[in-house]
Coordinates of C-alpha atoms in Angstrom, one line a residue:
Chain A
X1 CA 47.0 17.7 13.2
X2 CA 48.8 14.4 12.8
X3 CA 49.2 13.3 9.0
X4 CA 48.2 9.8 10.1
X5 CA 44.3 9.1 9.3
X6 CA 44.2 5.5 10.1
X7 CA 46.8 3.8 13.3
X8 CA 46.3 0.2 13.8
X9 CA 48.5 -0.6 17.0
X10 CA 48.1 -4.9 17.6
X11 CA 44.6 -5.0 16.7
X12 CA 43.2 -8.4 17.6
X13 CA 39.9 -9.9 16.1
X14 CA 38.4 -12.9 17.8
X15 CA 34.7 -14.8 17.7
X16 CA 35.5 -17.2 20.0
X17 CA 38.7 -19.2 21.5
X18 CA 39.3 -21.0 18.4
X19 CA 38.2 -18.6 15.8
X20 CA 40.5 -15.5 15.3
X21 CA 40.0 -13.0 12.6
X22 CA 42.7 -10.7 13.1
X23 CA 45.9 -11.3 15.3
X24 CA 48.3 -8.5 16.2
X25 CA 47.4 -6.2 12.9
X26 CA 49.4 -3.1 13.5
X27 CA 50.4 -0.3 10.5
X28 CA 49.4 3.3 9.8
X29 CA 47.7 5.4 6.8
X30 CA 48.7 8.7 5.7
X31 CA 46.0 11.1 4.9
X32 CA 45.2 11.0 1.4
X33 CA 46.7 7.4 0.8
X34 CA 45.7 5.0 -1.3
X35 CA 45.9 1.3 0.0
X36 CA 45.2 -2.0 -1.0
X37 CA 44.0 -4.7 1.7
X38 CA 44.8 -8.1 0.0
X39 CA 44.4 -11.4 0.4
X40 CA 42.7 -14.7 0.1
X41 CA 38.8 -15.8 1.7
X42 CA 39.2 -16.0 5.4
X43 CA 42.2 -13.8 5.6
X44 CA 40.7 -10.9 7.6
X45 CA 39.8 -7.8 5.1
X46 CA 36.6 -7.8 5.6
X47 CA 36.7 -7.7 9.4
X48 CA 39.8 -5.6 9.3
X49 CA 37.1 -2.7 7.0
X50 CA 34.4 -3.7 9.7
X51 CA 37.0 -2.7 12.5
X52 CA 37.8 0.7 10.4
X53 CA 33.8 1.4 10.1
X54 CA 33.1 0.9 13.6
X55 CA 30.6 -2.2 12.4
X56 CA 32.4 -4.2 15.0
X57 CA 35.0 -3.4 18.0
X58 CA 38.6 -5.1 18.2
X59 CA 39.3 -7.7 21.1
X60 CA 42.6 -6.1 21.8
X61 CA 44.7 -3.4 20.5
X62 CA 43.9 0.1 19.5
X63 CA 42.4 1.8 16.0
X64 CA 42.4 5.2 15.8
X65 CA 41.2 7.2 13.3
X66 CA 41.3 11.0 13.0
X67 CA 42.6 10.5 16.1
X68 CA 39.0 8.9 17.6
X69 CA 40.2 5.5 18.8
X70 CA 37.2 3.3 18.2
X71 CA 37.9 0.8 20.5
X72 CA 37.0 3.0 23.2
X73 CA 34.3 4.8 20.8
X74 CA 30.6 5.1 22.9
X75 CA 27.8 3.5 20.5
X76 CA 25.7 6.5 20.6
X77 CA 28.6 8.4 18.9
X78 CA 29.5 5.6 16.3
X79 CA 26.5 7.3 14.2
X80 CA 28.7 10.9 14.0
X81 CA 31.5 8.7 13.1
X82 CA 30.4 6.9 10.3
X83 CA 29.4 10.7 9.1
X84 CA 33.0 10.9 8.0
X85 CA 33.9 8.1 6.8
X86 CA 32.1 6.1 3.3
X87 CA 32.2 2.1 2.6
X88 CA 31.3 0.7 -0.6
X89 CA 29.7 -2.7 -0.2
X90 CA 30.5 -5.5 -3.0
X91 CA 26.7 -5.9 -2.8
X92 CA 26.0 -2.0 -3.3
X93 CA 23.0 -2.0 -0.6
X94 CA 21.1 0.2 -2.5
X95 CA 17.4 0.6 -1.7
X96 CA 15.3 -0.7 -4.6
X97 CA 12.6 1.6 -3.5
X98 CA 14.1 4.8 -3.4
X99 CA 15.4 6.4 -6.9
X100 CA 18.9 6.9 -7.8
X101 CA 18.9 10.4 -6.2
X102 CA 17.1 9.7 -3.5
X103 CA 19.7 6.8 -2.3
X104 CA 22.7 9.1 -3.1
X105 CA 21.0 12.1 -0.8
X106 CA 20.1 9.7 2.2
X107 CA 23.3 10.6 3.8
X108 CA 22.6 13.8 3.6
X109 CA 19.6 14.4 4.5
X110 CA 20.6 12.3 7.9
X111 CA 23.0 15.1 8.1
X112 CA 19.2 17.5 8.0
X113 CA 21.0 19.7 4.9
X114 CA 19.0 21.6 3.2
X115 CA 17.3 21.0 -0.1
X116 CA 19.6 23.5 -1.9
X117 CA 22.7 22.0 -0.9
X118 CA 22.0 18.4 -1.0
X119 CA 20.5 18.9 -4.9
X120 CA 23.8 20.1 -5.7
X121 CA 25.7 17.5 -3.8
X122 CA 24.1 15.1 -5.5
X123 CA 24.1 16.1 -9.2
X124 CA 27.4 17.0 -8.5
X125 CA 28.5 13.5 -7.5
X126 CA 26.3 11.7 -9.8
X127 CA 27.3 13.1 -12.8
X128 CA 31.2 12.6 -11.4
X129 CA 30.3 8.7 -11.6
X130 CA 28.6 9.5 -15.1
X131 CA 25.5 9.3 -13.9
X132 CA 23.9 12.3 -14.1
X133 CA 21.0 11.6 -16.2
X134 CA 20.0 8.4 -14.8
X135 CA 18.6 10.3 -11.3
X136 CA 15.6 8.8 -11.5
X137 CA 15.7 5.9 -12.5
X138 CA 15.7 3.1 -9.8
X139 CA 18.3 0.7 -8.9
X140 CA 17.3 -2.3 -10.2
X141 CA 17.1 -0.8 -14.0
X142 CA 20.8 -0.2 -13.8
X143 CA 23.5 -2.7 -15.0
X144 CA 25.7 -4.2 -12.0
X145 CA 28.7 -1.5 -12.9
X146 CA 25.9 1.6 -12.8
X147 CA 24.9 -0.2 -9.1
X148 CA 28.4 0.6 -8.2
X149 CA 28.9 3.6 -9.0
X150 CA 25.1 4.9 -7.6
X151 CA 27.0 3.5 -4.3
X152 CA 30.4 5.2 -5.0
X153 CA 28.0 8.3 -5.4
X154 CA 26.6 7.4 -1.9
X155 CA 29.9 6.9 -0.2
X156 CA 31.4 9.6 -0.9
X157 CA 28.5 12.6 -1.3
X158 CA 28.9 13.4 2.6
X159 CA 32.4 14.2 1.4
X160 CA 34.2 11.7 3.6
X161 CA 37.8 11.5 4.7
X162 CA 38.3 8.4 4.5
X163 CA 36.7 6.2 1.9
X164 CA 36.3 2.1 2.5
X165 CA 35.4 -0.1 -0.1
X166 CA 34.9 -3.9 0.6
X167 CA 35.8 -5.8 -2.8
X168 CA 33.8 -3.1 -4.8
X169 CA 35.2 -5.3 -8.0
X170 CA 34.2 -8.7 -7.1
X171 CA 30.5 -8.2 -8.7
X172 CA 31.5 -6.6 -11.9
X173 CA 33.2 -8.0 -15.3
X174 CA 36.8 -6.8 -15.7
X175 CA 36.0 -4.0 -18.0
X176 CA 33.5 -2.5 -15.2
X177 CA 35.7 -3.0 -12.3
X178 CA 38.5 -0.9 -14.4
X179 CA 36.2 1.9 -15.0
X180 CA 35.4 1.8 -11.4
X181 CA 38.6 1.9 -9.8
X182 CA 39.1 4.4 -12.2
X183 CA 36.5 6.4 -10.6
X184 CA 38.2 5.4 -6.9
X185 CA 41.3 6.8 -8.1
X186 CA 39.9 10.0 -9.2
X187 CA 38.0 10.5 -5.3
X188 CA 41.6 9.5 -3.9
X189 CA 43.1 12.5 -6.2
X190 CA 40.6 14.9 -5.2
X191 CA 42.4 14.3 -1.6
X192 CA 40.2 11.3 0.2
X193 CA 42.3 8.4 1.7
X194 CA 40.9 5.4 -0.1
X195 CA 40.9 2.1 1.2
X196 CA 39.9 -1.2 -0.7
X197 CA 39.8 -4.7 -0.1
X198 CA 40.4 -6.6 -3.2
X199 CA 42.3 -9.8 -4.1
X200 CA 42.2 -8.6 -8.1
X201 CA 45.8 -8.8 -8.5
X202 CA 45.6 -7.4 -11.9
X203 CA 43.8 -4.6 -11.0
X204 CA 45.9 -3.6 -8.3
X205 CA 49.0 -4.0 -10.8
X206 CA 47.1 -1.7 -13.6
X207 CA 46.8 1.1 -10.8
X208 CA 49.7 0.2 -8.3
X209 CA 49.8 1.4 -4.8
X210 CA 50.1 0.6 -1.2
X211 CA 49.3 -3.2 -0.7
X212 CA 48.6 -4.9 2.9
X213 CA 48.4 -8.4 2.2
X214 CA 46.8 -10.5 5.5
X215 CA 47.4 -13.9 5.8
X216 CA 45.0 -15.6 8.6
X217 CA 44.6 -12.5 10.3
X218 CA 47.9 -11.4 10.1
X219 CA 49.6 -9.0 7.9
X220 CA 52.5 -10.9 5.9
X221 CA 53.1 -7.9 3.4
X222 CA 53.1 -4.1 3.5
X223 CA 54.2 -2.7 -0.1
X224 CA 54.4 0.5 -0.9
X225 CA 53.6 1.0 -5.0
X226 CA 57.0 2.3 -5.4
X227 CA 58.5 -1.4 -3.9
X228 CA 56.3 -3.2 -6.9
Chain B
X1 CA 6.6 18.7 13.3
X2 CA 9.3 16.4 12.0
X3 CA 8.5 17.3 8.3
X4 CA 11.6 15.5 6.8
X5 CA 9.9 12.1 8.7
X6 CA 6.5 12.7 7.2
X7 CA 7.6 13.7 3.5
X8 CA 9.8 10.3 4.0
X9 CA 6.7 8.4 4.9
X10 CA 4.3 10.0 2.2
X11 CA 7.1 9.0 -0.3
X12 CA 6.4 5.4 0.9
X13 CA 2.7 6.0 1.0
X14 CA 2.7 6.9 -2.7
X15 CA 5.1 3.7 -4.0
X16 CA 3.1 1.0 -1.9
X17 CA -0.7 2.3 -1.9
X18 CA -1.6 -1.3 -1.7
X19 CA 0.1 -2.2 0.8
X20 CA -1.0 0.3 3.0
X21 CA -4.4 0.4 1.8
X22 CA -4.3 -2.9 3.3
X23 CA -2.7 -1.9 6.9
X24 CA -5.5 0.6 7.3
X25 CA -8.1 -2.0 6.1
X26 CA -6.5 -4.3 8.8
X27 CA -7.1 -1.5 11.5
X28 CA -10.2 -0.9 9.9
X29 CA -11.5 -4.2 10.7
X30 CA -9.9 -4.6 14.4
X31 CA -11.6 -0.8 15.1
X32 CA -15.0 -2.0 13.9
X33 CA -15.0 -5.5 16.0
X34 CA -14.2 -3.2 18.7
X35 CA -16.5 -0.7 17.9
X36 CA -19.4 -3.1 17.8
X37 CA -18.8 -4.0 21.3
X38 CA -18.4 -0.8 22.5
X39 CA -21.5 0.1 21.2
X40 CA -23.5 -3.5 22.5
X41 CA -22.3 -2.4 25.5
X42 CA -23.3 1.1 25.4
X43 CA -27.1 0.6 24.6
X44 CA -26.9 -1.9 27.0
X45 CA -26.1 0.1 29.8
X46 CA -28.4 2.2 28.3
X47 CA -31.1 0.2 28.4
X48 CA -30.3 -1.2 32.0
X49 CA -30.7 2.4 32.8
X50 CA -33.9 3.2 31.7
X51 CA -35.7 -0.1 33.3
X52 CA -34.1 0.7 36.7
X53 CA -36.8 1.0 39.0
X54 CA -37.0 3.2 42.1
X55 CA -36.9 1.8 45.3
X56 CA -39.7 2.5 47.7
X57 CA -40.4 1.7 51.0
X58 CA -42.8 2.2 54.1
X59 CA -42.0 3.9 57.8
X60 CA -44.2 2.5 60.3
X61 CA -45.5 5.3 62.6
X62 CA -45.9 5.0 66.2
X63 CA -49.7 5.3 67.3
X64 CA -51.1 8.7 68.9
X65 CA -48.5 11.3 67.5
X66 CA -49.3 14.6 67.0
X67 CA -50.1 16.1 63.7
X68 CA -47.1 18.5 64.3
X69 CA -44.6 15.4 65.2
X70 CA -46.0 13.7 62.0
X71 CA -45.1 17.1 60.3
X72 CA -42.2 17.0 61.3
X73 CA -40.9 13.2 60.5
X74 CA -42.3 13.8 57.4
X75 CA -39.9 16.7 56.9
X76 CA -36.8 15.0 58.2
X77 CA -38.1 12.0 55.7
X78 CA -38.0 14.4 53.0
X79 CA -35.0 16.2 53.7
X80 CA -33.1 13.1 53.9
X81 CA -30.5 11.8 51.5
X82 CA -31.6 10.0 48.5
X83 CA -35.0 10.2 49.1
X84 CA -36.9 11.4 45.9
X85 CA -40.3 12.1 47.7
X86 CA -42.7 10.9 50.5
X87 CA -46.1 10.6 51.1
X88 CA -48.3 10.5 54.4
X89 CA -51.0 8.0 54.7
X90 CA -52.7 7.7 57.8
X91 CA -54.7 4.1 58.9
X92 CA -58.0 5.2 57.2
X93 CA -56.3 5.7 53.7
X94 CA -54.4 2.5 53.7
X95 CA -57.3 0.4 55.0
X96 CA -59.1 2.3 52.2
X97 CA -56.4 1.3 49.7
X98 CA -56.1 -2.2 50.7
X99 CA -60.1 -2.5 50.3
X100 CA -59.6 -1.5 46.8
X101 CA -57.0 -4.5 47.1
X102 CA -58.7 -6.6 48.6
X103 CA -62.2 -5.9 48.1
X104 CA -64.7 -8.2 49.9
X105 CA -61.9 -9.7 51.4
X106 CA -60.8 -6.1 53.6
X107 CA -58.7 -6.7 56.6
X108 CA -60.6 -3.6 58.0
X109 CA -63.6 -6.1 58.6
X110 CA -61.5 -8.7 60.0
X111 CA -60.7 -8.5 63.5
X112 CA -57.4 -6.5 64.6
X113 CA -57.5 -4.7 61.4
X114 CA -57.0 -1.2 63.9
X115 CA -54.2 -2.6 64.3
X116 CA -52.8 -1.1 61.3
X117 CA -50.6 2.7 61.8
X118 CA -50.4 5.5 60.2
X119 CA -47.4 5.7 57.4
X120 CA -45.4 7.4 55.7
X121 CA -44.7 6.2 52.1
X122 CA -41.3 6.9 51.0
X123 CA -40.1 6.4 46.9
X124 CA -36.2 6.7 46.5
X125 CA -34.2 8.8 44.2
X126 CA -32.7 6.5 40.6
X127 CA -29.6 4.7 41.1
X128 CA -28.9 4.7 44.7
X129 CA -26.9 2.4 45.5
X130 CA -27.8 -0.4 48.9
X131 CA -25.6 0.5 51.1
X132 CA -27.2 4.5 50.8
X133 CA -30.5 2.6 51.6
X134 CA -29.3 0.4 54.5
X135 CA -28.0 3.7 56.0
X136 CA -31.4 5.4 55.4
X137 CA -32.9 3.0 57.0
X138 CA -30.6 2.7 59.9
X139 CA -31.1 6.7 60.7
X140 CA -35.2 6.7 60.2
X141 CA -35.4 3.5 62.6
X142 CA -33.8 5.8 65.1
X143 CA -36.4 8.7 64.8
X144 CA -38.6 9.2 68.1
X145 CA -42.0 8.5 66.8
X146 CA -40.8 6.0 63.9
X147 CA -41.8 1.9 64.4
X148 CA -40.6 0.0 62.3
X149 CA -38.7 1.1 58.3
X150 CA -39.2 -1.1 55.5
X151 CA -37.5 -0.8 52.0
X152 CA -37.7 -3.2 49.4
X153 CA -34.5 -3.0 48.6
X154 CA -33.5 -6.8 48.7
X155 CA -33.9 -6.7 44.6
X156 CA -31.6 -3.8 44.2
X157 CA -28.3 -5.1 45.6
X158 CA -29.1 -8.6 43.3
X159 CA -29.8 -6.2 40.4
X160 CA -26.6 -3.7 41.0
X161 CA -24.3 -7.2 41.5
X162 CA -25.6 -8.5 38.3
X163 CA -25.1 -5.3 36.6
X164 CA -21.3 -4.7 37.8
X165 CA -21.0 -8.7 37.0
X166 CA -22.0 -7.6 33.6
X167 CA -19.6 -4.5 33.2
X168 CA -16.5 -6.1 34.3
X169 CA -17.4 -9.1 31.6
X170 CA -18.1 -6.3 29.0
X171 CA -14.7 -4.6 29.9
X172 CA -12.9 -7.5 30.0
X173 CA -13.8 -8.7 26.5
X174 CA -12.9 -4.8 24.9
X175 CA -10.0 -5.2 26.7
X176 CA -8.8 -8.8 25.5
X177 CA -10.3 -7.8 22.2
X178 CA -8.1 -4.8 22.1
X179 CA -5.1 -6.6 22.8
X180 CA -5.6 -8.9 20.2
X181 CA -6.3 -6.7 17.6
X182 CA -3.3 -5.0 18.6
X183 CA -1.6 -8.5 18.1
X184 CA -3.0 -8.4 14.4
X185 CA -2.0 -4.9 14.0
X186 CA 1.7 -5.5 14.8
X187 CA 2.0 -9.2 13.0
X188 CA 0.9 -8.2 9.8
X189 CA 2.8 -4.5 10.3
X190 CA 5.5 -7.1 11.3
X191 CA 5.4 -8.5 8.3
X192 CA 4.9 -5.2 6.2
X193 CA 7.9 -4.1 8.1
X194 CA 10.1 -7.2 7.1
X195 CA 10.7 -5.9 3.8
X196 CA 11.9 -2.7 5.4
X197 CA 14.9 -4.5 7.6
X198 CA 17.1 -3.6 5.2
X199 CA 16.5 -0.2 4.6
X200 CA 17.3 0.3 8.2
X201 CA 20.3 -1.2 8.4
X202 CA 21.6 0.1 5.7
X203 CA 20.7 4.0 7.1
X204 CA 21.9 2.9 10.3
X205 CA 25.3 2.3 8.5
X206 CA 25.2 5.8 7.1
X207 CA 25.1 7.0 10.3
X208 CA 21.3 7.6 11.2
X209 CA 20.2 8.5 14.1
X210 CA 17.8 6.2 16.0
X211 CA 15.3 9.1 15.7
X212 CA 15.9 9.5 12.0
X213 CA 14.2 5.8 11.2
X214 CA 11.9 6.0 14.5
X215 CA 9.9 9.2 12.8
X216 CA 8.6 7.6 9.9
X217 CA 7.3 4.6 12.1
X218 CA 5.7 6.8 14.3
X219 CA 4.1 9.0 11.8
X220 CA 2.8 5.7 9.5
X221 CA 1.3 4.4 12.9
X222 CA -0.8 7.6 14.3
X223 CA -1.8 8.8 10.7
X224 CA -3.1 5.3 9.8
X225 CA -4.5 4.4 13.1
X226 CA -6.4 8.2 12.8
X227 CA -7.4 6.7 8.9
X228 CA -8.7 4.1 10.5
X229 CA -10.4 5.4 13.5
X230 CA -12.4 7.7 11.1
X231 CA -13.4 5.1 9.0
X232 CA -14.5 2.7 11.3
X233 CA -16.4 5.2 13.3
X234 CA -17.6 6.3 9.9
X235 CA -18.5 2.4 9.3
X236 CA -20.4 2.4 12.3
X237 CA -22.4 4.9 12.3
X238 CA -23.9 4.3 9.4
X239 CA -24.6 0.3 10.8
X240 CA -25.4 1.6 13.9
X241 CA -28.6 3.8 11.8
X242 CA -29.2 0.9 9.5
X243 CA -29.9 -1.5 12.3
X244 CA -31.3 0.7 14.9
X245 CA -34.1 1.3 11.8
X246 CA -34.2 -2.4 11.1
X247 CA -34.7 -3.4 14.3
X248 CA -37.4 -0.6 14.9
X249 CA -39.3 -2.3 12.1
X250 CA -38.8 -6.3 12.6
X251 CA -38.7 -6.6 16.5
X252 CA -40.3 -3.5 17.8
X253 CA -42.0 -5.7 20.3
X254 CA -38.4 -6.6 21.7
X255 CA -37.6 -3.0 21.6
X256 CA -40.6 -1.1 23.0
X257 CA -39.8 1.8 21.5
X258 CA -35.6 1.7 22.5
X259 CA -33.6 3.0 19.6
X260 CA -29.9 1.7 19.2
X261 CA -27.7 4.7 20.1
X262 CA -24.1 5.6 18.7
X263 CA -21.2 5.6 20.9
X264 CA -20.9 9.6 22.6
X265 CA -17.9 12.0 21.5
X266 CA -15.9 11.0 24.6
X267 CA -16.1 7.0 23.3
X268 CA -15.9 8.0 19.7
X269 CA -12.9 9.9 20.8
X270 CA -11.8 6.6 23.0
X271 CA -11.8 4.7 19.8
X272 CA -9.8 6.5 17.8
X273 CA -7.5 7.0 19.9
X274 CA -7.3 3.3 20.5
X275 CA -7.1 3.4 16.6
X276 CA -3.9 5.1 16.9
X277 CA -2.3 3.8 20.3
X278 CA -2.8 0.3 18.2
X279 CA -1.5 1.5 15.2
X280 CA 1.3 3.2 17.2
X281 CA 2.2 0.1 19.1
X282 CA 2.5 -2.3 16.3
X283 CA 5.0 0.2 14.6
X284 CA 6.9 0.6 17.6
X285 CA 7.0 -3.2 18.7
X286 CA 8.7 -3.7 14.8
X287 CA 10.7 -0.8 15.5
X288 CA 12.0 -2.2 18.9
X289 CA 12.1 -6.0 17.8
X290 CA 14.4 -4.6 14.9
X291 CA 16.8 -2.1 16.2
X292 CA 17.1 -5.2 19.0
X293 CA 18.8 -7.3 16.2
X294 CA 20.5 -5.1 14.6
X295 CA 23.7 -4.0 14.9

């Protein structure tokens, strides 16, 4: 199997004839790497995750991932995909009505586990996010940085390969968004290749690595940590 | 049975009571509207039933036939399609008849009054229909021996036209009145559902299955359209007793003795099921209007 998880080979993004979102994006991820997409509003993270989770399809160019390109990808198997692969949303999408539990097991019980096995996939990943004895509570009784992590917990319970995080940060006071990258970094050690948009610069200086930095639509910078 | 789908739904049952307390009272109501048509139209047809009258009618016999030719006209009479029974009546019976009429006023007195044949009286079976008499009357007025045939039958095709007149306008209104109680159904589950948009994208982005968020839709649609079923039958029944005793008491005149009857099990049946098919449809038409604007 190839070491590459993610290849991005001229990826083009566009709305309409005047409005591009990505142009000619092309670079590879290593599995298990750990990479930062930078750069300012309007520069094309966001789409560029959306690409990587199959939320929307490039105009040109190939993404492949696992060796699945998703440009090609049918939509009745883009539900198997996003199986293997977790976002974190800077709004958490967490489902007010459902417990803490109960919105970290929805992925797996779309998977149809059983009750054995997604009780201890779930305590097991909640009290990894140090959460463990807030199951069930519900969402909104949790501070912002608890939101996060419930949603960490979600993303990465189905025990993805890839792990996608759309400015996971932006909601949370500096402390918070330390402790949580903390917690990305410790999912990236136990082997997952983490990817998060961010334009935190001192966050991604206080846990240095990879940095694609896009500049309308375009990449302008691809650092490796060791460069910084 | 998708148990994973109904434990999901039960969850949702048990954190909103209200809110679905108030879907099933919604069906409730559309059920009973419906119901109380159903059930007009029932004792209606009911009651068109019982006042149907039979249709008689009168074959002339031709003068000087033997007894054993009358015998056997009467026979064929008889034997004949729709007819419910027949009676012979020969000139000095309905001379006789008509003097008890007519009294001093007899036609047997008046000059040509021989004149009159014997007949054959013949009453018709319930319901038939006027093209089974006109073709009755086509085959007697062939018969050797047979004048003239007479049915009064002008009444009945006036009486079955009003009466299919009257079914198509009571099946027309259950119809239009189940179409738009299946328009309130699926606005105010619309609205219900509104809140639940979310929800659904958000397990679609997990990677659910469209049969992993249809389930719970369909399951919340046929168990509270089968709620609701039972309680308006339940509902109706019980107003269906109530009035049928009222009315018994305050306009027994009207009545003559009718009593209001409850739908039968095959109606009953009908309207829970369109209970459920209403129920049903609503959740599917959110279902469908959502996934369509989703991604």
């Amino acid at each position: 199997m190839s070491s590459k998880m993610v290849r991005l080979h001229r990826v083009a993004k566009r709305y309409s004839s005047q409005r591009s979102a990505l142009n000619d994006v092309s670079f590879d991820l290593h599995r298990g790497e750990f990479a930062y997409i930078t750069g300012g509003n309007g520069a094309g993270k966001t789409t560029l995750l959306k690409l990587l989770f199959a939320m929307e399809r490039a105009t040109e160019g190939t993404i492949l991932v696992n060796n699945r390109d998703l440009s090609i990808m049918p939509q009745g198997k883009v539900y198997q995909y996003r199986r293997e692969v977790g976002f974190v949303f800077q709004d958490f999408k967490l489902l007010p009505d459902l417990t803490i539990y109960e919105n970290v097991s929805l992925p797996l019980e779309i998977r149809k586990m059983t009750r054995q096995e997604v009780d201890y996939r779930v305590r097991g990943v909640l009290s990894l996010v140090g959460l463990g004895d807030r199951a069930t509570d519900f969402p909104l009784t949790l501070s912002g940085g608890e939101q996060q992590r419930v949603a960490i917990a979600r993303s990465i319970v189905g025990k993805p390969s890839l792990l996608l995080a759309d400015e996971p940060t932006g909601n949370l006071d500096s402390r918070t968004a330390r402790d949580i990258l903390s917690l990305f970094r410790e999912i990236h050690e136990m082997g997952t290749t983490v990817v998060i948009a961010t334009h935190d610069e001192h966050l991604m200086e206080e846990f240095p690595a990879r940095v694609l930095e896009l500049h309308s639509g375009r990449v302008v910078r691809d650092k490796n940590s060791q460069e910084r | 049975m998708n148990t994973r789908a109904v434990k999901r739904f039960a969850r949702d049952y048990t954190r909103h009571p209200w809110l679905h307390l108030v879907s099933v009272m919604t069906i409730t109501g559309a059920l009973f509207v419906l119901g109380i048509f159903m059930v007009s139209y029932h004792n209606f047809d009911q009651l068109a039933a019982k006042t149907n009258p039979r249709v008689t009618g009168t074959a002339y016999l031709v003068d000087g036939l033997s007894t054993e030719k009358v015998d056997e006209l009467y026979e064929s009479i008889v034997l004949a399609e729709g007819v419910h029974k027949a009676v012979f009546k020969d000139k000095k019976q309905v001379l006789s008849e008509l003097d008890s009429v007519l009294g001093s006023a007899s036609l047997a007195s008046v000059p040509g009054g021989e004149l009159f044949p014997d007949v054959i009286e013949i009453e018709l079976k319930e319901n038939v229909k006027p093209a089974a008499v006109e073709a009755l009357t086509a085959s007697l007025a062939q018969k050797p021996g047979i004048s003239e045939v007479d049915f009064s039958d002008g009444w009945l095709a006036q009486y079955h036209k009003l009466r299919g007149i009257l079914k198509g306008v009571g099946i027309a209104m259950m119809v239009g009145m189940m179409i738009a109680c299946s328009m309130i159904i699926a606005n105010f589950m619309g609205m219900r559902h509104q809140s639940r948009r979310e929800e659904m994208d958000i397990v679609q982005l997990m990677g659910a299955q469209r049969s992993f968020i249809l389930w719970p839709f369909l399951w919340e649609g046929i168990l509270e359209g089968l709620l609701a079923g039972v309680i308006s039958l339940a509902a109706l029944y019980v107003s269906t007793v109530a009035l049928s005793h009222y009315a018994s008491v305050q306009w027994s005149t009207i009545f003559e003795g009718h009593k209001l009857v409850f739908l039968g099990p095959v109606q009953a049946g009908m309207l829970g099921c369109v209970g459920m098919l209403m129920a049903l449809g609503g959740s599917l038409t959110v279902f469908f209007r959502f996934q369509s604007q989703s991604k």
